[in-house]
Coordinates of C-alpha atoms in Angstrom, one line a residue:
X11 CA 62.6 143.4 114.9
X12 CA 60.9 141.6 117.9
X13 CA 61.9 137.9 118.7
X14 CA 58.1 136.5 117.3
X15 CA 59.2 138.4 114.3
X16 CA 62.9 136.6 114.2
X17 CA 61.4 133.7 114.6
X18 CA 58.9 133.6 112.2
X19 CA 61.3 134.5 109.6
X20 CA 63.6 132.0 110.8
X21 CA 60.7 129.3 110.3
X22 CA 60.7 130.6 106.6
X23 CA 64.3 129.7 105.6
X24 CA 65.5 126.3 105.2
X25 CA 68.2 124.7 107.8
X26 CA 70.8 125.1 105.1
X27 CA 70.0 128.6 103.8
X28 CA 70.4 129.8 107.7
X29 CA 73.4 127.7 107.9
X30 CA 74.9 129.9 105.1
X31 CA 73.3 133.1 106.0
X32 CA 75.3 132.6 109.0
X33 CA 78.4 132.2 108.1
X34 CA 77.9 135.2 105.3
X35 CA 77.1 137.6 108.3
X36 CA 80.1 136.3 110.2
X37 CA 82.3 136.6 107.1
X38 CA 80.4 140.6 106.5
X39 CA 81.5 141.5 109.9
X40 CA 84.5 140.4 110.4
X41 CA 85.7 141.8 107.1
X42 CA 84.4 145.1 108.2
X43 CA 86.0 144.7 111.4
X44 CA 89.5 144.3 109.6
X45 CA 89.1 146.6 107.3
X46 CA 88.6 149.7 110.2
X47 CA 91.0 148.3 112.3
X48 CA 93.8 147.4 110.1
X49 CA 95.4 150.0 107.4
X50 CA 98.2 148.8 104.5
X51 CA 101.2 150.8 103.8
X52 CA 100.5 152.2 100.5
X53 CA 101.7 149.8 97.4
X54 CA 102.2 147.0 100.0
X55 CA 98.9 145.0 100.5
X56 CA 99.8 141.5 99.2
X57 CA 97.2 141.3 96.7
X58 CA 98.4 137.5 95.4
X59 CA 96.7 135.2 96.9
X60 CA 93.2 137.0 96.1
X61 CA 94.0 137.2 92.7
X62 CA 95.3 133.5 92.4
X63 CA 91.9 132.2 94.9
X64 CA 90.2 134.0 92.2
X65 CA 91.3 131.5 89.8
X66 CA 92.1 128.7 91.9
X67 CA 88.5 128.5 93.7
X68 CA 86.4 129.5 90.8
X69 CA 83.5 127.6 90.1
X70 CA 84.3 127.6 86.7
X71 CA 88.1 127.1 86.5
X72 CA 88.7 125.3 89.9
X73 CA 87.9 121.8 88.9
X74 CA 89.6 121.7 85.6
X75 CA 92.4 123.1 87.4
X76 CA 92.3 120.2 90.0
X77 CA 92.2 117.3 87.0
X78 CA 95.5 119.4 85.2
X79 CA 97.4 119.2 88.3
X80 CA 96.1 115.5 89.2
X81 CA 96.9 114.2 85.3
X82 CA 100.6 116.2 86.0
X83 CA 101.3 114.9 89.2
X84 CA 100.4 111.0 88.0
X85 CA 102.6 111.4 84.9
X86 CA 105.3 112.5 86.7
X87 CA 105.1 109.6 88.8
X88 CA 104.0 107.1 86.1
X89 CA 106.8 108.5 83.8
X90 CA 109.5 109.0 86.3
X91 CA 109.0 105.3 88.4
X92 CA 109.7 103.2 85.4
X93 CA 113.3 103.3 85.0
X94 CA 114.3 103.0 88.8
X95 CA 111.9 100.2 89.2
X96 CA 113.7 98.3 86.3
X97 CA 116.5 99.3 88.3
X98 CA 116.1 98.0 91.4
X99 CA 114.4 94.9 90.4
X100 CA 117.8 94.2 88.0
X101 CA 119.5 94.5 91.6
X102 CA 117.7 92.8 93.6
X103 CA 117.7 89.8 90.9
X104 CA 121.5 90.0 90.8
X105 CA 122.0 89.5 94.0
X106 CA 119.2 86.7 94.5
X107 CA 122.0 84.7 92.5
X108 CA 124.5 85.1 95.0
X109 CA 122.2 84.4 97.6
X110 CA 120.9 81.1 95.5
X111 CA 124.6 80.3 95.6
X112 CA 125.1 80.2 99.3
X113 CA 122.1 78.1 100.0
X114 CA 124.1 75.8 97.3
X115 CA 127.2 75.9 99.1
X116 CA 125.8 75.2 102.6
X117 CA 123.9 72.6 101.1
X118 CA 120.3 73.7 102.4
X119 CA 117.4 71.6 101.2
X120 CA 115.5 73.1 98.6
X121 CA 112.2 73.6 100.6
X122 CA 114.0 76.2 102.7
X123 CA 115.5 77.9 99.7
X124 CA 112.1 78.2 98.2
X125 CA 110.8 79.8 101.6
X126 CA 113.1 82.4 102.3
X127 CA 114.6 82.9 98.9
X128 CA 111.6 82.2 96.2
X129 CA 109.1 83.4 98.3
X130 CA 110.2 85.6 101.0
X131 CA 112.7 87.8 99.4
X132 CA 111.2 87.7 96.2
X133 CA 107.8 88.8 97.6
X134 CA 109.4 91.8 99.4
X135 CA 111.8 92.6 96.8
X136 CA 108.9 92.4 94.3
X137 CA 107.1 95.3 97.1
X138 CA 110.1 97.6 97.4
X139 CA 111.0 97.8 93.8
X140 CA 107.5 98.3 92.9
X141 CA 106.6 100.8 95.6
X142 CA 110.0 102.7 96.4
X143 CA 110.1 104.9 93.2
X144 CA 106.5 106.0 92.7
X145 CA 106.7 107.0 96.8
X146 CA 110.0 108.6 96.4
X147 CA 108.4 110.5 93.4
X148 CA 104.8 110.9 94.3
X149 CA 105.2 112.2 97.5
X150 CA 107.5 115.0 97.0
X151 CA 105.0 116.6 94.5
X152 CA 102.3 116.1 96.8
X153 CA 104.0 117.9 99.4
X154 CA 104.8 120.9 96.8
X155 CA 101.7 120.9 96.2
X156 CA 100.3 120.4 100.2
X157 CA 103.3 122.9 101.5
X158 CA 102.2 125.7 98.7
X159 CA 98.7 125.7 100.1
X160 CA 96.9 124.5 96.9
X161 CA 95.7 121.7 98.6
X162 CA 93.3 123.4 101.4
X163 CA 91.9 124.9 97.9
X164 CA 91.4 121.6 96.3
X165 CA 89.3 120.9 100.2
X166 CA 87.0 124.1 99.5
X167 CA 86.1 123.1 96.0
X168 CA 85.3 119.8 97.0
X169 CA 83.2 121.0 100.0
X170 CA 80.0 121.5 98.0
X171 CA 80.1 118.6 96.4
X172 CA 80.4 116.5 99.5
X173 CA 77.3 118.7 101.4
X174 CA 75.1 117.8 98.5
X175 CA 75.9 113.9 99.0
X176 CA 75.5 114.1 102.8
X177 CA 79.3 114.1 103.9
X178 CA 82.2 116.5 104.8
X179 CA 84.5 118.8 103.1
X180 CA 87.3 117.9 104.9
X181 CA 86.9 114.6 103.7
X182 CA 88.7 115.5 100.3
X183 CA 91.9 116.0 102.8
X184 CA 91.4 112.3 103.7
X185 CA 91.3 110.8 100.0
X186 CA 94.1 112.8 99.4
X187 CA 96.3 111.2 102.0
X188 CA 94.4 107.6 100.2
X189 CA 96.7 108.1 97.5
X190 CA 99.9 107.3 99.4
X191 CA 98.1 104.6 101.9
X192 CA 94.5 104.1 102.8
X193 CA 95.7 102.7 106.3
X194 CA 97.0 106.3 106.9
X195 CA 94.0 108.2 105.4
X196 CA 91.6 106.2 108.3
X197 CA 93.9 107.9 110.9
X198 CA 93.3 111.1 108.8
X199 CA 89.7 110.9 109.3
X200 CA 90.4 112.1 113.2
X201 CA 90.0 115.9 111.4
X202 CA 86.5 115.6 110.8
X203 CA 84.7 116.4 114.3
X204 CA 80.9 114.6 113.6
X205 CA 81.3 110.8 114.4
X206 CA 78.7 110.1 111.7
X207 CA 80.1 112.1 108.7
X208 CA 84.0 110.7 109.8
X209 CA 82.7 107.2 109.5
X210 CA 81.5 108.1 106.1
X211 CA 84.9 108.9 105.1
X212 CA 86.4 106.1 107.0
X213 CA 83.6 103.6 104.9
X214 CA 84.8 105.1 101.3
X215 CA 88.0 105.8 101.3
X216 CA 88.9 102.7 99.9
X217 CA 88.0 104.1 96.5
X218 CA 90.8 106.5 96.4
X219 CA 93.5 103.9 94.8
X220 CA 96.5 104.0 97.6
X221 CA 100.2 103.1 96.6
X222 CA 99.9 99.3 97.1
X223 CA 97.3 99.3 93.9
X224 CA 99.2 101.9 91.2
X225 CA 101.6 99.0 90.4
X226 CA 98.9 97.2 89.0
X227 CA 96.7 99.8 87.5
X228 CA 99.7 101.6 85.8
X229 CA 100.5 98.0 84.3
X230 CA 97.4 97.2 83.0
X231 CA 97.1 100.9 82.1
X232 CA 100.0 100.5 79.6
X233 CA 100.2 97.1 78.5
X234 CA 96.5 97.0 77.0
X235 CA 94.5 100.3 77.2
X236 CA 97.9 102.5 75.9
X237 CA 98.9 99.7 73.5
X238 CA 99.3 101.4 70.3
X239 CA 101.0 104.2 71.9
X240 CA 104.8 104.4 72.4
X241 CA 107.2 106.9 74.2
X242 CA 106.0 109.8 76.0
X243 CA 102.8 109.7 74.4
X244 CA 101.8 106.7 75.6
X245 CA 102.9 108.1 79.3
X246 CA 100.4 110.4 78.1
X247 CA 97.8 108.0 77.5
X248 CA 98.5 106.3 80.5
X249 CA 98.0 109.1 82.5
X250 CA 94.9 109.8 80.9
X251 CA 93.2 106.2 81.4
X252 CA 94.9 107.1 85.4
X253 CA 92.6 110.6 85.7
X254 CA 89.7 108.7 84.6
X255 CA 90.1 105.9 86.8
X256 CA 90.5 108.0 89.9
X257 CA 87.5 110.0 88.7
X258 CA 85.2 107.1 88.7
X259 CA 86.5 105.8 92.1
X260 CA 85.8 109.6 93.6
X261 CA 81.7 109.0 91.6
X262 CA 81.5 106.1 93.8
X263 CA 82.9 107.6 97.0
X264 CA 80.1 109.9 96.2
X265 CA 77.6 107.6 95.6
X266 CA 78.0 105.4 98.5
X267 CA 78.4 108.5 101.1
X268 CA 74.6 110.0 99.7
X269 CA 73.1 106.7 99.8
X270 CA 74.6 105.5 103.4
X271 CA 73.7 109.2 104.6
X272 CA 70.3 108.3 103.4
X273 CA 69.9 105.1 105.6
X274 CA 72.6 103.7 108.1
X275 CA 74.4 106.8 108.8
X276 CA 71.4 109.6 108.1
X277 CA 72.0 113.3 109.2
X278 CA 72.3 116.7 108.2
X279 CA 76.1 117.6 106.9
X280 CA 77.4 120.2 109.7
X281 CA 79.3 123.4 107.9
X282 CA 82.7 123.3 106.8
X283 CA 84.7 126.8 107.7
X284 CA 87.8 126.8 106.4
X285 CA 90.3 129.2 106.7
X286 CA 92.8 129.3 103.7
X287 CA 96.1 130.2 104.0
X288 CA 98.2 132.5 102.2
X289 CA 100.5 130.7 99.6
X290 CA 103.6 130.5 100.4
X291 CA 107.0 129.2 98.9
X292 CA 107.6 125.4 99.8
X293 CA 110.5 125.1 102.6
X294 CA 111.8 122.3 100.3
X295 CA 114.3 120.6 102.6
X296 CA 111.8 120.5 106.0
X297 CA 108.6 119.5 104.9
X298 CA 109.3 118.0 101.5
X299 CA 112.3 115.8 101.2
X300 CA 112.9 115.2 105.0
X301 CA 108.6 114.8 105.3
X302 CA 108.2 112.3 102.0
X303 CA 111.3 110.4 103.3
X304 CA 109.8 109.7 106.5
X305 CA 106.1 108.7 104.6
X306 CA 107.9 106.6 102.3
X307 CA 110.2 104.6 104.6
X308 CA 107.0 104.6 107.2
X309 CA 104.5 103.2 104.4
X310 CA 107.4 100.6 102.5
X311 CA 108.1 99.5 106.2
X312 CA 104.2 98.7 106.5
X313 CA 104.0 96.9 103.3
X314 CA 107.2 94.9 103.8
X315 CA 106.0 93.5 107.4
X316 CA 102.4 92.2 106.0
X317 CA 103.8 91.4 102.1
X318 CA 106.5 88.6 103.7
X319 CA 104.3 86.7 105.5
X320 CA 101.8 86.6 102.1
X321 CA 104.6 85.7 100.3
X322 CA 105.9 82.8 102.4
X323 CA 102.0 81.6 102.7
X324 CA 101.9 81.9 98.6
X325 CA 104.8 79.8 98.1
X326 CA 103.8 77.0 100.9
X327 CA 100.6 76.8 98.8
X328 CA 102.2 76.6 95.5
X329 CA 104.5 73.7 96.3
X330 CA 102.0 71.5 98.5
X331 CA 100.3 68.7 96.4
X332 CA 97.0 66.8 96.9
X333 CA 96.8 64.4 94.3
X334 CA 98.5 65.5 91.1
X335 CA 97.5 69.6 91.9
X336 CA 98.9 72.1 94.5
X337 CA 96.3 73.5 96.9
X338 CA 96.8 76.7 95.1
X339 CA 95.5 75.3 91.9
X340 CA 92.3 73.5 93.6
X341 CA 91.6 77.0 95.0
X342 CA 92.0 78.4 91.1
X343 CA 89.7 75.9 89.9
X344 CA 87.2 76.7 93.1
X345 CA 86.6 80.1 92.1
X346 CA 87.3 80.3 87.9
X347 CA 83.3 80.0 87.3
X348 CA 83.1 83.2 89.5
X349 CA 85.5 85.0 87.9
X350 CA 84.4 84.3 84.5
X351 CA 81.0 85.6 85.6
X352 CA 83.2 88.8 85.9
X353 CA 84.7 88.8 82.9
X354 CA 88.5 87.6 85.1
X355 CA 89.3 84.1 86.1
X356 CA 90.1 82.0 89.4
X357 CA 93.8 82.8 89.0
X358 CA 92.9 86.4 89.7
X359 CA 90.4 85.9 92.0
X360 CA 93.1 83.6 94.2
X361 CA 95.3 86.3 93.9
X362 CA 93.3 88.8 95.3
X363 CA 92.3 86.7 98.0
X364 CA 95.9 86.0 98.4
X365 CA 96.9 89.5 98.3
X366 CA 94.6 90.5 101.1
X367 CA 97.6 91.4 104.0
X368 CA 99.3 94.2 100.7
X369 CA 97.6 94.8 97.5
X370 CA 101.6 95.1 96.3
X371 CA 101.6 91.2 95.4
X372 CA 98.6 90.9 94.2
X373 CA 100.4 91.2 90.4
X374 CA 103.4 88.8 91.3
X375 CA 101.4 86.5 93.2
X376 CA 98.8 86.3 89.7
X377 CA 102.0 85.5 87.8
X378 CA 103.4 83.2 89.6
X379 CA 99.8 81.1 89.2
X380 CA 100.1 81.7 85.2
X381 CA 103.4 80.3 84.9
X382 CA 103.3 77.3 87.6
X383 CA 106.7 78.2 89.1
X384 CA 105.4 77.7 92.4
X385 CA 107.6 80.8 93.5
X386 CA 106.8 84.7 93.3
X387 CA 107.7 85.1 89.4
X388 CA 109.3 88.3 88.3
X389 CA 109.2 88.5 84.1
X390 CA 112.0 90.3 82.1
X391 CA 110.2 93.0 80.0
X392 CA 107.0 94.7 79.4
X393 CA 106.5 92.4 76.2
X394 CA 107.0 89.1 78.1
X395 CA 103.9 90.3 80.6
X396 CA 101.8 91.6 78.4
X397 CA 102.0 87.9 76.1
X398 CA 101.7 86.1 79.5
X399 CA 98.6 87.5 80.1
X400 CA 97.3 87.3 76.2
X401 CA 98.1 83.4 76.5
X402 CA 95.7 83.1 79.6
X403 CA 93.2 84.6 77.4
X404 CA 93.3 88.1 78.2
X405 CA 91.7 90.6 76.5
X406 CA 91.0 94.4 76.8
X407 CA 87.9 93.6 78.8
X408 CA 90.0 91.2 81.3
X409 CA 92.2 94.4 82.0
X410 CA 89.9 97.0 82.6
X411 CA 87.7 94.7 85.0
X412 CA 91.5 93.5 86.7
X413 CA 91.4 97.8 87.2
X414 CA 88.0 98.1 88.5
X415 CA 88.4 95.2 90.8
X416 CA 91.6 96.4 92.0
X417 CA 90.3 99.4 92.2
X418 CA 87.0 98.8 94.7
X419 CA 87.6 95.7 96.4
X420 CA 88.3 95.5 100.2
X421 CA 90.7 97.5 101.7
X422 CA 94.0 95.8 102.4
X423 CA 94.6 94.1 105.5
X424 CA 96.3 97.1 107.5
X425 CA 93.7 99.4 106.5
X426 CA 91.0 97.0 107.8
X427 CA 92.7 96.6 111.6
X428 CA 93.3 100.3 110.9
X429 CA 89.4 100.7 111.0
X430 CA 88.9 98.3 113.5
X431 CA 90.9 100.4 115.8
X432 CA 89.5 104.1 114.7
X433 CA 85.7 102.9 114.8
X434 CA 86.2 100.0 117.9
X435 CA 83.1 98.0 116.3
X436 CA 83.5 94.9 114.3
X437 CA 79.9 95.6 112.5
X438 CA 81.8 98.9 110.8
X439 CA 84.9 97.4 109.7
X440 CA 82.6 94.6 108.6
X441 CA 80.9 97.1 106.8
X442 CA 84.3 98.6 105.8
X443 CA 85.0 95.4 103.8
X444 CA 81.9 94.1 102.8
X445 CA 80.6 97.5 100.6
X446 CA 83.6 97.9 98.5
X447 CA 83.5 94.4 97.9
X448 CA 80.0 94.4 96.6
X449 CA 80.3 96.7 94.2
X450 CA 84.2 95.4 93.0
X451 CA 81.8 92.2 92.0
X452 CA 78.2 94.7 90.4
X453 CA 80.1 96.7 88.4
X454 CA 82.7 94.5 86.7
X455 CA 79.4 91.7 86.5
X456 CA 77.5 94.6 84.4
X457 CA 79.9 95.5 82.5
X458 CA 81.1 92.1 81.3
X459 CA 77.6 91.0 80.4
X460 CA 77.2 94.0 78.6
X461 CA 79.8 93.8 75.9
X462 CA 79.3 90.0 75.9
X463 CA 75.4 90.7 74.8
X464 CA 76.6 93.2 72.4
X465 CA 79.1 91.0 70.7
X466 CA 82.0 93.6 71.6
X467 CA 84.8 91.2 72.3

């Protein structure tokens, strides 16, 4: 065939269908290639891994696959946190009395005992025994999972779906590291060579919920949305109302990437090649305990240094008057008419705003408003929270848009000095913060009106 003729052929196909001829050809020969140039012993051609990509990749089992094993790794977490975290919070509380007791002995005045006691250690105490156990359990499994060599699997089934909205496959790798910390998956995003389809994964991966946020989603989860559900079926449930929260936060990283790639960050998706390797048995000590000890310590560290700060800053506002109200309260009052707009209130609102520097205290700091301690509040049982809430006028509706707003609003205030550093431009990390933010405030506005109109609560 002469080169007119190539290239009039060439003019026929589409940029994508040459793409993938491409690559088929490439794949053709090099197959052929190994297969004259390598022979197998007789009865000793490791067959698994075809047989298990067979299953694994397949366009018809692969994605169901990938919600079993999400639903098992979140209830592993969900059902295996709860105990230590009672645990350590029980500790931690103990020995805030002793510590109460030498501020009482050395006769300290009370406004330092409410800084570094009632809203220093109890802010970071509040972080560690929230965080610590869903870490120490979450990231283990996610390493099985990552060490096995599921995970590049999870990548290749995702890749289509992230051509067809104008981004990259590998950009499935980067959400996945969003479920431990979103300030770590923005470093992630150095994998993905095109500048244009990394800042699309740097712009949405807020939407993957990262460690700071499954406090409060797994709480709201099972205080109003499991209700009627007890033991290990409402774990069940839990997990359940979890998979399907993640799943609407992975339609909207969607979303968002097709319509930026449609106007501020248009292009043509380059291809994805990935080469998957064998599975393998998980070298358990190396890269799983020693690996999600470092992550954990690395990530609690992180929150620790930005949630003490918040904490002392929540307190100083809680316990400084003008007039008869604490500026905290003003601020409340400031921003209720917007909240109820969204179907929340200016106490949640405040906290969020609040809870910018670690989405960890975004819960205490909300209760401490409720209850007008004035310090970082930590209740007793799950029966005492949820009538706490119910008193303030909670109602089904109040906790799913609390979820959706904890679930979309602006990254944390790492993540955002994260982006700043990554991207070197203050109009992206504007953007960075601006987008989710937007649609945290649409959707729970639609949906609010919505059942309001229809009379549904």
């Amino acid at each position: 065939m002469s080169l007119d003729q190539l290239y009039t052929e060439a003019q026929k196909l589409s940029t994508k269908q040459l793409r993938d001829d491409i690559v088929q050809h490439l794949y053709e020969r090099s197959h052929q290639l190994c297969r004259e140039s390598i022979s197998y012993k007789k009865g000793k051609k490791d067959t698994k891994t075809e047989k298990l990509d067979a299953i694994f990749t397949s366009p018809i089992f692969g994605f169901p696959i990938m919600m079993v094993m999400l639903g098992i790794v979140f209830y592993i977490t969900i059902a295996g946190a709860d105990v230590p975290s009672s645990l350590i919070a029980d500790f931690f509380g103990w020995l805030e009395t002793y510590l109460t007791a030498v501020f009482t002995f050395l006769h300290a005045p009370d406004w330092l005992h409410g800084i570094l006691v009632l809203g220093l250690y109890r802010g970071t105490t509040w972080v560690i025994a929230v965080m610590l156990p869903p870490m120490a359990i979450f990231f283990p499994t996610f390493s099985l999972l990552e060490n096995y060599g599921y995970l590049p699997r999870v990548a290749f089934n995702m890749d289509r779906l992230f051509k067809k909205v104008g981004a990259h496959g590998k950009q499935s790798l980067t959400m996945a590291m969003g479920f431990g910390c979103n300030a770590a998956a923005v470093i992630s995003t150095r994998i993905i060579e095109s500048p244009r389809e990394r800042m699309l994964a740097i712009l949405t991966n807020n939407f993957v919920p990262c460690n700071g946020r499954w406090g409060t989603l797994i709480v709201f989860a099972s205080l109003f949305m499991a209700a009627g559900f007890s033991g290990g079926m409402k774990s069940l449930v839990t997990t359940g109302i979890l998979v399907g929260i993640v799943l609407f936060g992975i339609i909207v990283t969607f979303f968002v990437s097709w319509a930026l790639s449609k106007t501020a960050l248009r292009g043509i998706p380059t291809h994805y090649t990935l080469e998957l390797p064998p599975y393998r048995k998980p070298k358990i000590f190396d890269t799983v305990i020693r690996a999600s000890a470092t992550k954990s310590w690395s990530v609690l560290v992180r929150a620790v240094k930005v949630a003490a700060p918040a904490a002392i800053l929540t307190w100083v506002f809680a316990n400084i008057y003008i007039g008869d109200t604490s500026i905290l309260l003003h601020a409340v009052h400031f921003l209720d008419p917007f909240g109820k707009l969204l179907g929340l209130d200016g106490y949640i609102m405040m906290a969020f705003i609040l809870g910018l520097p670690a989405n960890e205290i975004v819960l205490p700091i909300l209760l401490m408003g409720y209850l007008s301690t004035g310090s970082l509040t930590e209740v007793n049982s799950m029966v005492d929270l949820k009538k706490i809430f119910v008193d303030h006028g909670w109602t089904w509706l109040t906790a799913l848009n609390m979820m959706l707003f904890s679930l979309l609003h602006y990254p944390c205030g790492t993540t955002l000095v994260n982006i700043y550093k990554e991207t070197k431009s203050k109009k992206w990390t504007f953007m960075a913060f601006i987008i989710p933010t937007a649609i945290a405030i649409i959707i729970p506005l639609i949906i609010t009106q919505t059942v309001r109109l229809f009379g549904w609560v």
